[in-house]
Coordinates of C-alpha atoms and ligand atoms in Angstrom, one line a residue:
M9 CA 19.0 -28.3 -14.9
P10 CA 16.8 -28.5 -18.0
K11 CA 17.1 -25.6 -20.5
G12 CA 14.3 -23.3 -19.7
F13 CA 12.9 -20.3 -21.6
N14 CA 14.1 -16.9 -22.6
V15 CA 11.7 -14.5 -21.1
L16 CA 11.5 -10.7 -21.2
F17 CA 9.6 -9.7 -18.1
V18 CA 8.1 -6.2 -18.6
S19 CA 6.8 -4.2 -15.7
S20 CA 6.2 -0.6 -14.8
E21 CA 7.4 -1.2 -11.2
V22 CA 10.4 -3.2 -10.0
Y23 CA 11.7 -3.1 -6.4
P24 CA 14.1 -1.4 -5.5
Y25 CA 14.0 0.9 -8.5
S26 CA 10.4 1.9 -8.2
K27 CA 7.4 0.7 -6.1
T28 CA 3.9 1.7 -5.3
G29 CA 2.7 -1.8 -4.3
G30 CA 3.0 -5.5 -4.6
L31 CA 3.7 -5.5 -8.4
A32 CA 7.2 -4.1 -7.6
D33 CA 7.9 -6.9 -5.2
I34 CA 6.8 -9.6 -7.7
S35 CA 8.7 -8.0 -10.5
N36 CA 11.9 -8.4 -8.4
S37 CA 11.3 -11.9 -6.9
L38 CA 9.5 -13.8 -9.7
P39 CA 12.2 -13.4 -12.4
Q40 CA 14.9 -14.5 -9.9
A41 CA 12.9 -17.5 -8.9
L42 CA 12.3 -18.4 -12.6
N43 CA 16.1 -18.0 -13.2
S44 CA 16.9 -20.3 -10.4
I45 CA 15.1 -23.2 -12.1
G46 CA 16.8 -22.8 -15.4
N47 CA 15.0 -20.0 -17.3
E48 CA 16.7 -16.9 -18.5
V49 CA 14.4 -14.0 -17.5
R50 CA 15.5 -10.4 -18.0
I51 CA 13.4 -7.5 -16.9
L52 CA 12.6 -4.3 -18.7
T53 CA 11.2 -1.2 -16.9
P54 CA 11.1 2.6 -17.3
K55 CA 13.9 4.6 -15.7
Y56 CA 11.9 7.2 -13.8
G57 CA 13.3 10.6 -13.0
Q58 CA 13.8 9.9 -9.3
L59 CA 16.1 6.9 -9.8
D60 CA 19.6 7.3 -8.4
E61 CA 22.0 5.7 -10.9
R62 CA 24.9 5.4 -8.5
R63 CA 23.0 4.0 -5.5
L64 CA 21.1 1.5 -7.7
Q65 CA 24.3 0.6 -9.7
I66 CA 22.7 1.4 -13.1
H67 CA 25.2 1.4 -16.0
E68 CA 25.3 2.5 -19.6
I69 CA 25.4 0.0 -22.4
K70 CA 27.4 1.6 -25.1
R71 CA 25.7 0.1 -28.1
M72 CA 22.3 0.9 -26.6
K73 CA 22.9 4.6 -26.1
D74 CA 21.1 7.4 -27.9
L75 CA 18.9 5.2 -30.1
S76 CA 15.8 6.6 -31.7
I77 CA 12.3 5.4 -32.3
E78 CA 9.4 6.9 -34.2
F79 CA 6.3 7.2 -32.1
N80 CA 3.2 9.2 -32.7
K81 CA 4.8 10.8 -35.8
K82 CA 7.8 12.1 -34.0
K83 CA 11.3 10.8 -33.4
H84 CA 12.2 10.2 -29.8
K85 CA 15.7 9.5 -28.4
F86 CA 16.1 6.8 -25.8
S87 CA 18.8 4.7 -24.2
I88 CA 18.7 1.3 -22.5
K89 CA 20.7 1.1 -19.3
S90 CA 21.6 -2.0 -17.3
S91 CA 21.6 -3.2 -13.7
F92 CA 21.2 -6.5 -11.7
I93 CA 19.0 -7.6 -8.9
H94 CA 20.4 -10.1 -6.5
G95 CA 19.2 -12.6 -4.0
K96 CA 21.4 -14.9 -1.9
N97 CA 22.0 -17.3 -4.8
T98 CA 19.9 -15.8 -7.5
K99 CA 20.0 -12.8 -9.8
A100 CA 18.3 -11.2 -12.8
Q101 CA 19.4 -8.7 -15.4
I102 CA 17.3 -5.6 -15.6
Y103 CA 17.2 -3.1 -18.4
L104 CA 16.0 0.4 -17.8
L105 CA 14.5 2.6 -20.5
E106 CA 15.7 6.1 -20.3
N107 CA 13.9 8.8 -22.3
N108 CA 13.6 12.6 -21.7
D109 CA 10.2 13.1 -23.3
F110 CA 8.2 10.7 -21.1
F111 CA 10.3 9.5 -18.1
K112 CA 12.4 12.4 -17.0
N113 CA 10.0 13.7 -14.4
K114 CA 10.1 12.4 -10.8
G115 CA 7.2 10.0 -10.2
I116 CA 5.9 6.6 -11.4
Y117 CA 2.3 7.3 -12.3
Q118 CA 2.0 10.6 -10.5
N119 CA 4.2 13.6 -10.4
I120 CA 5.9 13.4 -7.0
R121 CA 5.6 17.2 -6.6
T122 CA 1.9 17.8 -7.6
K123 CA 0.7 14.3 -6.5
K124 CA -1.5 14.3 -9.6
D125 CA -1.4 11.6 -12.3
F126 CA 0.8 12.6 -15.2
P127 CA -1.6 13.9 -17.9
N128 CA 0.2 12.0 -20.6
N129 CA 0.2 8.5 -18.9
D130 CA -1.3 7.1 -22.1
E131 CA 1.6 8.3 -24.2
R132 CA 4.2 7.4 -21.6
Y133 CA 3.1 3.7 -21.6
M134 CA 2.4 3.6 -25.3
F135 CA 5.9 4.7 -25.9
F136 CA 7.1 2.2 -23.4
C137 CA 5.3 -0.7 -25.1
K138 CA 6.4 0.3 -28.5
T139 CA 10.0 0.7 -27.5
V140 CA 10.1 -2.7 -25.8
L141 CA 9.6 -4.2 -29.2
D142 CA 12.0 -2.0 -31.1
V143 CA 14.7 -2.6 -28.5
L144 CA 14.7 -6.3 -29.4
E145 CA 16.3 -5.4 -32.8
V146 CA 19.4 -4.2 -31.0
L147 CA 19.5 -6.4 -28.0
H148 CA 21.2 -9.4 -29.6
W149 CA 19.1 -11.6 -27.3
K150 CA 15.7 -13.0 -28.3
P151 CA 13.0 -13.9 -25.8
D152 CA 10.7 -16.9 -26.5
I153 CA 8.1 -15.0 -24.5
I154 CA 7.3 -11.5 -23.3
H155 CA 5.7 -11.6 -19.9
C156 CA 3.5 -8.5 -19.6
N157 CA 2.2 -7.2 -16.3
D158 CA -0.8 -4.9 -15.8
W159 CA -2.3 -2.3 -18.1
Q160 CA 1.0 -0.4 -18.6
T161 CA 2.2 -3.3 -20.7
G162 CA -1.2 -4.1 -22.4
L163 CA -0.3 -2.8 -25.8
I164 CA 2.7 -5.2 -26.3
P165 CA 0.5 -8.2 -27.3
A166 CA -1.6 -6.0 -29.5
Y167 CA 1.4 -4.6 -31.3
I168 CA 2.9 -8.1 -31.9
K169 CA -0.3 -9.5 -33.3
T170 CA -1.0 -6.5 -35.6
L171 CA 1.8 -4.1 -36.6
Y172 CA 4.6 -6.7 -36.1
K173 CA 2.7 -9.8 -37.4
D174 CA 5.1 -10.3 -40.3
H175 CA 8.2 -9.0 -38.5
P176 CA 11.0 -11.5 -39.0
L177 CA 12.3 -11.2 -35.5
I178 CA 9.2 -10.5 -33.5
S179 CA 6.2 -12.2 -35.1
D180 CA 6.8 -15.5 -33.4
I181 CA 7.3 -14.2 -29.9
K182 CA 4.5 -15.3 -27.6
T183 CA 3.0 -13.2 -24.8
I184 CA 1.6 -13.8 -21.3
F185 CA -0.4 -11.1 -19.7
T186 CA -0.5 -11.2 -15.9
I187 CA -3.3 -9.3 -14.2
H188 CA -2.2 -8.0 -10.8
N189 CA -5.3 -5.8 -10.5
L190 CA -8.2 -5.8 -12.9
A191 CA -9.6 -2.6 -11.6
Y192 CA -6.6 -0.5 -12.9
Q193 CA -7.3 -0.5 -16.6
G194 CA -5.5 2.3 -18.3
N195 CA -8.7 3.6 -20.0
F196 CA -8.3 6.7 -22.1
A197 CA -10.3 8.8 -24.5
K198 CA -10.8 7.4 -28.0
S199 CA -8.5 10.1 -29.4
S200 CA -5.7 8.4 -27.5
F201 CA -6.1 5.3 -29.6
N202 CA -5.0 7.2 -32.7
K203 CA -1.6 7.8 -31.2
T204 CA -0.9 4.1 -30.9
G205 CA -0.5 3.5 -34.6
L206 CA -2.5 0.3 -34.1
P207 CA -4.9 -0.7 -36.9
S208 CA -8.6 0.0 -36.2
E209 CA -9.4 -3.7 -35.5
A210 CA -7.6 -3.1 -32.2
F211 CA -10.3 -0.7 -31.1
S212 CA -13.4 -2.9 -31.3
D213 CA -15.8 -4.3 -28.7
E214 CA -13.8 -7.6 -28.8
T215 CA -10.5 -5.9 -28.4
G216 CA -9.4 -2.6 -26.9
M217 CA -12.7 -0.7 -26.5
L218 CA -14.4 -0.6 -23.1
N219 CA -17.5 1.6 -22.8
G220 CA -16.3 3.8 -25.7
K221 CA -12.9 4.3 -24.1
F222 CA -9.6 2.9 -25.2
S223 CA -8.5 0.4 -22.7
F224 CA -4.8 -0.8 -22.5
L225 CA -5.9 -3.6 -20.2
K226 CA -8.6 -4.9 -22.4
A227 CA -6.2 -4.8 -25.4
G228 CA -3.7 -6.9 -23.4
L229 CA -6.4 -9.4 -22.4
A230 CA -7.7 -9.7 -26.0
Y231 CA -4.3 -10.2 -27.7
A232 CA -2.1 -12.0 -25.2
D233 CA -1.6 -15.7 -25.9
K234 CA -2.2 -16.6 -22.3
I235 CA -3.6 -14.7 -19.3
S236 CA -2.7 -15.3 -15.7
T237 CA -3.6 -13.7 -12.5
V238 CA -2.1 -13.9 -9.0
S239 CA -4.3 -16.3 -7.1
E240 CA -6.7 -19.1 -8.1
K241 CA -9.6 -17.6 -6.2
Y242 CA -9.3 -14.2 -8.0
A243 CA -9.1 -16.0 -11.3
L244 CA -12.5 -17.5 -10.6
E245 CA -13.9 -14.3 -9.1
I246 CA -13.1 -12.1 -12.1
R247 CA -14.6 -14.6 -14.5
T248 CA -17.8 -15.4 -12.7
D249 CA -18.7 -12.4 -10.5
K250 CA -19.7 -9.0 -11.8
N251 CA -18.5 -7.4 -8.6
Y252 CA -15.0 -8.4 -9.5
S253 CA -14.9 -8.5 -13.3
C254 CA -14.7 -4.7 -13.9
G255 CA -16.5 -4.8 -17.2
M256 CA -14.3 -7.6 -18.6
E257 CA -16.7 -10.6 -17.9
K258 CA -17.5 -11.3 -21.6
L259 CA -13.9 -11.2 -22.7
L260 CA -12.7 -13.3 -19.7
T261 CA -15.4 -15.8 -20.3
K262 CA -14.4 -16.1 -24.0
R263 CA -10.8 -16.5 -22.9
K264 CA -11.6 -18.9 -20.1
N265 CA -9.3 -21.7 -21.3
D266 CA -6.4 -19.3 -21.5
L267 CA -6.8 -17.9 -18.0
V268 CA -5.0 -19.4 -15.0
G269 CA -4.5 -18.3 -11.4
I270 CA -1.0 -18.8 -10.0
L271 CA -0.4 -17.6 -6.4
N272 CA 2.4 -15.2 -5.8
G273 CA 5.3 -16.3 -3.6
I274 CA 7.3 -14.1 -1.3
D275 CA 10.9 -13.3 -1.3
Y276 CA 12.5 -14.9 1.7
N277 CA 15.7 -12.8 1.2
V278 CA 13.7 -9.7 2.0
W279 CA 10.8 -11.0 4.2
N280 CA 12.0 -13.5 6.7
P281 CA 12.1 -12.7 10.5
N282 CA 15.1 -15.0 10.9
F283 CA 17.3 -12.8 8.6
D284 CA 15.6 -9.5 8.5
K285 CA 18.2 -6.7 8.9
L286 CA 15.5 -4.1 9.4
I287 CA 14.2 -5.5 12.7
P288 CA 16.1 -5.4 16.0
Y289 CA 15.3 -8.9 17.2
R290 CA 15.4 -11.7 14.6
Y291 CA 13.4 -14.9 15.4
T292 CA 12.2 -18.2 14.2
N293 CA 9.0 -20.1 15.1
Q294 CA 10.9 -21.6 18.1
E295 CA 11.8 -18.1 19.4
I296 CA 8.4 -16.4 19.5
P297 CA 9.1 -14.4 22.7
L298 CA 11.7 -12.4 20.7
K299 CA 8.8 -11.2 18.6
Y300 CA 7.5 -9.4 21.7
E301 CA 10.8 -7.6 22.0
N302 CA 10.2 -6.2 18.5
K303 CA 6.7 -5.1 19.7
R304 CA 8.3 -3.4 22.7
E305 CA 10.8 -1.6 20.5
L306 CA 8.1 -0.5 18.0
L307 CA 5.9 0.9 20.7
N308 CA 8.9 2.5 22.4
K309 CA 9.7 4.4 19.2
Y310 CA 6.3 6.2 19.6
K311 CA 6.5 6.4 23.4
F312 CA 3.6 4.0 23.7
E313 CA 3.1 1.8 26.7
Y314 CA 4.0 -1.9 26.2
S315 CA 1.8 -4.6 27.7
E316 CA 1.3 -8.2 26.8
D317 CA -2.4 -7.8 27.6
I318 CA -2.9 -5.1 25.0
P319 CA -2.9 -6.5 21.5
L320 CA -1.3 -4.4 18.8
I321 CA -3.1 -4.4 15.5
G322 CA -1.1 -3.4 12.4
M323 CA -1.9 -2.2 8.9
I324 CA 0.5 -1.4 6.0
T325 CA -1.4 -0.4 3.0
R326 CA -2.2 1.8 0.1
L327 CA -5.0 4.0 1.4
V328 CA -7.6 3.2 -1.3
D329 CA -11.1 1.8 -1.5
Q330 CA -9.8 -1.7 -2.5
K331 CA -8.2 -2.2 0.9
G332 CA -11.5 -1.9 2.8
F333 CA -11.2 1.6 4.1
D334 CA -14.9 2.4 4.1
L335 CA -15.3 -0.5 6.6
I336 CA -12.5 0.9 8.8
V337 CA -14.0 4.4 8.7
E338 CA -17.5 3.1 9.6
S339 CA -16.3 1.0 12.6
F340 CA -13.4 3.1 13.8
D341 CA -14.9 4.3 17.1
E342 CA -16.1 0.8 17.9
L343 CA -12.7 -0.6 17.2
M344 CA -11.0 2.1 19.4
N345 CA -13.4 1.1 22.2
E346 CA -11.6 -2.2 22.6
N347 CA -8.6 -2.5 24.8
I348 CA -6.1 -2.4 21.9
Q349 CA -3.3 -0.4 20.3
M350 CA -3.2 0.1 16.6
I351 CA -0.5 1.2 14.1
I352 CA -1.3 2.2 10.5
L353 CA 1.3 2.9 7.9
G354 CA -0.1 4.1 4.6
A355 CA -0.3 6.6 1.8
G356 CA -2.9 7.2 -0.8
E357 CA -6.3 9.0 -1.1
E358 CA -6.5 12.3 0.6
K359 CA -9.8 11.6 2.3
Y360 CA -8.4 8.5 4.1
Q361 CA -5.2 10.3 5.1
K362 CA -7.2 13.1 6.6
F363 CA -9.5 10.7 8.4
L364 CA -6.6 8.8 9.9
L365 CA -4.9 12.0 11.1
K366 CA -8.1 13.1 12.7
M367 CA -8.4 9.8 14.5
K368 CA -4.9 10.0 15.7
K369 CA -5.8 13.3 17.4
K370 CA -8.9 11.7 18.9
Y371 CA -7.1 8.6 20.2
P372 CA -3.6 9.7 20.9
K373 CA -2.9 6.9 23.4
K374 CA -4.2 4.1 21.2
L375 CA -3.4 4.9 17.7
I376 CA -0.2 5.5 15.8
V377 CA -0.6 6.8 12.2
H378 CA 2.3 7.2 9.8
I379 CA 1.3 8.7 6.5
G380 CA 3.9 8.0 3.8
Y381 CA 5.9 5.2 2.4
D382 CA 8.4 3.6 4.8
E383 CA 10.1 0.3 4.0
E384 CA 11.8 0.0 7.4
L385 CA 8.7 0.7 9.4
A386 CA 6.8 -1.8 7.3
H387 CA 9.2 -4.5 8.5
M388 CA 8.9 -3.4 12.1
I389 CA 5.1 -3.4 11.9
E390 CA 5.2 -7.0 10.6
A391 CA 7.5 -8.1 13.3
G392 CA 6.0 -6.1 16.2
S393 CA 2.2 -6.4 15.7
D394 CA 0.1 -9.2 17.1
I395 CA -2.7 -8.9 14.5
F396 CA -2.6 -7.7 10.9
L397 CA -5.8 -6.3 9.5
M398 CA -6.6 -6.5 5.8
P399 CA -10.4 -6.2 5.2
S400 CA -10.0 -5.8 1.4
K401 CA -13.1 -5.4 -0.9
Y402 CA -11.1 -7.4 -3.4
E403 CA -7.6 -8.7 -3.3
P404 CA -5.9 -10.3 -6.4
C405 CA -3.3 -11.9 -4.2
G406 CA -2.1 -9.6 -1.4
L407 CA 1.4 -9.9 -0.1
N408 CA 1.1 -8.3 3.4
Q409 CA -1.0 -11.2 4.8
M410 CA 1.7 -13.6 3.7
Y411 CA 4.4 -11.4 5.2
S412 CA 2.3 -11.3 8.4
L413 CA 2.0 -15.1 8.5
M414 CA 5.8 -15.4 8.1
Y415 CA 6.3 -13.0 11.0
G416 CA 3.8 -14.7 13.3
T417 CA 1.4 -11.8 13.1
V418 CA -2.0 -13.3 12.9
P419 CA -4.1 -11.9 10.0
V420 CA -7.7 -10.9 10.1
V421 CA -8.9 -10.7 6.5
R422 CA -11.9 -10.7 4.3
N423 CA -12.5 -14.1 2.6
T424 CA -11.7 -13.0 -1.0
G425 CA -9.1 -13.5 -3.7
G426 CA -5.6 -14.3 -2.6
L427 CA -6.6 -13.7 1.1
S428 CA -8.8 -16.8 0.8
D429 CA -6.0 -18.8 -0.8
T430 CA -3.5 -18.1 2.0
V431 CA -5.3 -17.6 5.3
N432 CA -6.9 -20.6 6.9
D433 CA -9.7 -20.2 9.4
Y434 CA -8.6 -20.4 13.0
K435 CA -10.9 -23.4 13.7
K436 CA -9.1 -25.6 11.3
K437 CA -6.2 -27.8 12.3
D438 CA -3.9 -25.8 10.0
G439 CA -5.6 -22.5 11.0
N440 CA -3.5 -19.4 10.9
G441 CA -5.9 -16.5 11.0
F442 CA -9.4 -15.1 10.9
L443 CA -11.7 -14.6 7.9
F444 CA -15.0 -12.8 7.5
E445 CA -17.3 -13.3 4.5
N446 CA -19.3 -10.2 3.7
Y447 CA -18.0 -6.8 2.9
D448 CA -19.6 -5.4 6.0
S449 CA -18.2 -3.5 8.9
K450 CA -20.2 -5.6 11.4
D451 CA -18.7 -8.8 10.0
M452 CA -15.3 -7.3 10.2
M453 CA -15.7 -6.2 13.8
K454 CA -17.0 -9.7 14.7
A455 CA -13.8 -11.3 13.3
I456 CA -11.6 -8.7 15.0
K457 CA -13.3 -9.2 18.4
L458 CA -13.0 -13.0 18.1
A459 CA -9.3 -12.6 17.4
L460 CA -8.9 -10.3 20.4
K461 CA -10.7 -12.8 22.6
I462 CA -8.5 -15.7 21.6
Y463 CA -5.4 -13.6 22.0
L464 CA -6.4 -12.7 25.5
T465 CA -7.9 -15.9 26.8
D466 CA -6.3 -18.8 24.9
K467 CA -2.5 -18.4 24.6
N468 CA -2.0 -22.0 23.5
K469 CA -4.4 -21.6 20.6
W470 CA -2.8 -18.2 19.7
Y471 CA 0.7 -19.8 19.6
D472 CA -0.7 -22.6 17.4
L473 CA -2.0 -20.0 15.0
I474 CA 1.4 -18.2 15.0
R475 CA 3.3 -21.4 14.4
N476 CA 1.0 -22.6 11.6
G477 CA 1.5 -19.3 9.8
M478 CA 5.3 -19.3 10.3
S479 CA 5.8 -22.8 9.2
H480 CA 3.9 -22.5 5.9
D481 CA 5.8 -22.5 2.7
F482 CA 5.2 -19.2 0.9
S483 CA 8.3 -19.5 -1.3
W484 CA 8.2 -19.1 -5.1
K485 CA 9.2 -22.8 -5.6
A486 CA 5.8 -24.2 -6.6
S487 CA 4.6 -21.1 -8.4
A488 CA 7.8 -20.7 -10.4
K489 CA 7.3 -24.2 -11.7
K490 CA 3.7 -23.4 -12.7
Y491 CA 4.8 -20.3 -14.7
T492 CA 7.5 -22.5 -16.4
A493 CA 4.9 -25.0 -17.3
L494 CA 2.8 -22.2 -18.7
Y495 CA 5.7 -21.0 -20.8
K496 CA 6.3 -24.5 -22.0
N497 CA 2.7 -24.8 -23.1
I498 CA 2.7 -21.5 -24.9
V499 CA 6.0 -22.1 -26.7
A500 CA 4.8 -25.5 -27.8
S501 CA 1.9 -23.8 -29.6
R502 CA 4.3 -21.9 -31.8
K503 CA 4.2 -23.0 -35.4
Ligands
ADP621 P1 -1.0 -3.9 -3.3 O1 -0.1 -4.3 -4.3 O2 -2.4 -4.0 -3.7 O3 -0.8 -2.6 -2.7 P2 0.1 -6.1 -1.7 O4 -0.2 -6.6 -0.4 O5 0.3 -7.0 -2.8 O6 -0.9 -4.9 -2.1 O7 1.6 -5.4 -1.7 C1 1.8 -4.2 -1.0 C2 3.3 -4.0 -0.9 O8 3.5 -2.6 -0.7 C3 3.9 -4.7 0.3 O9 5.3 -4.9 0.0 C4 3.8 -3.6 1.4 O10 4.7 -3.8 2.4 C5 4.1 -2.4 0.6 N1 3.5 -1.1 1.1 C6 2.3 -0.6 0.9 N2 2.1 0.6 1.5 C7 3.3 0.8 2.1 C8 3.8 2.0 2.8 N3 3.0 3.0 3.1 N4 5.0 1.9 3.3 C9 5.8 0.9 3.0 N5 5.4 -0.2 2.3 C10 4.2 -0.2 1.8
GLC622 C1 -1.7 -5.9 -7.0 C2 -2.8 -6.4 -6.1 C3 -2.3 -7.3 -5.0 C4 -1.2 -8.2 -5.5 C5 -0.1 -7.4 -6.2 C6 1.0 -8.3 -6.7 O1 -1.2 -4.7 -6.6 O2 -3.6 -5.4 -5.6 O3 -3.3 -8.0 -4.4 O4 -0.6 -8.9 -4.4 O5 -0.6 -6.8 -7.3 O6 0.6 -9.3 -7.6

């Protein structure tokens, strides 16, 4: 195997240590995929207060215990702990940053108890970014590249290019910034910038300033050597369409030649109906009837009637605007008028939680709602549903439509971002799902009704859609190669 690159992969969420969405899945599976083709990727993430060291097999590293760093004119103690993530034949080392001032409380971005954002999220992730660099002095392992992900890591490239620009160990480390979601920007009051210790040039219109606020994301995009995002379509959308660019159009146009879209893969060790330990009946694309046994079990769990003639629509999602909830709210009664059953698993905005609970009361025989986060149920819904609904307003990549395709659950999605890059229209030879164009509830309902009609009247076609989805290659193979090529390109630019 050719010698690859040393990469420090920095992320605020890594499954199974912490997760609010797809970033956690990617931060687990991409490093392993990159390692399996000859790179040495190690992960660094905060050790949040809720992490159970024993269950997650997190260990002390003696020489990295009780270190200290100066941040915002104060000394802060921290330790780096170690753990490993494993696949069947792959693994990756993960370092966890432990610190009592910023990461002791339970919760990732929000306090688990109050369900409110931590008021000091700016300081928490400033401290994180700064410490990532200081850790390198004691790690005895030097990355060629630091791979940053989302706004929480946005200051790392800015620090390297300014405060550390003459640092003997750090100055020649290159950075990639991957956008998983351009709408989450880490924008804070100007006063927050003063705590970073960055020089004033980092707070200009060209760098970290966005509408007078200090933006971690913008700083990352301005200073990173390369920028990537998680699908080709989204890369194009954020650069060319104001509805997607979230105020970053000028900067992204300027950085056009440094911006690429690389589609996420999925982790077949976790999401594969043939090996999934969280579903009662495992199946391949040759054993589709077993899928219906999972449907029966899922409905049984909620004491719902099972019938082959009643299609089950599933959703697993953060309950936020991005995921198309205003369309769902608008058309809910019309949807419930159809002869369907529906199961929704989600957590998020209060208004959507309330709405769903209200609908559950209104349609007790048709609708199952589970508010909260439930890994096992997520697998059951993928295996047991007939149709997966994902009407996103925008979708950088989206993992659930890919999981659905793998599980033979036909997706109905909006034609945007990664949904466009993974779902093929049912009319095509390699069709695997249904797409609608406009962000409009009528269009969404039309696509759903079409899917229902084909499900009920054309079983052969439906099985073709299922098989096409299940036989598609969503592994990391191709994308891991693309990231490695990007690393190669960026390291070659080093003087
Ligand atoms: P996003 O990252 O925007 O939320 P993705 O489709 O990329 O969307 O990834 C979502 C991930 O989070 C998937 O692994 C999905 O199964 C998981 N997920 C989302 N909400 C829940 C929930 N309430 N319970 C369990 N898993 C969830
Ligand atoms: C973000 C995006 C989602 C993407 C995930 C992983 O949370 O919203 O589309 O799949 O990151 O890249």
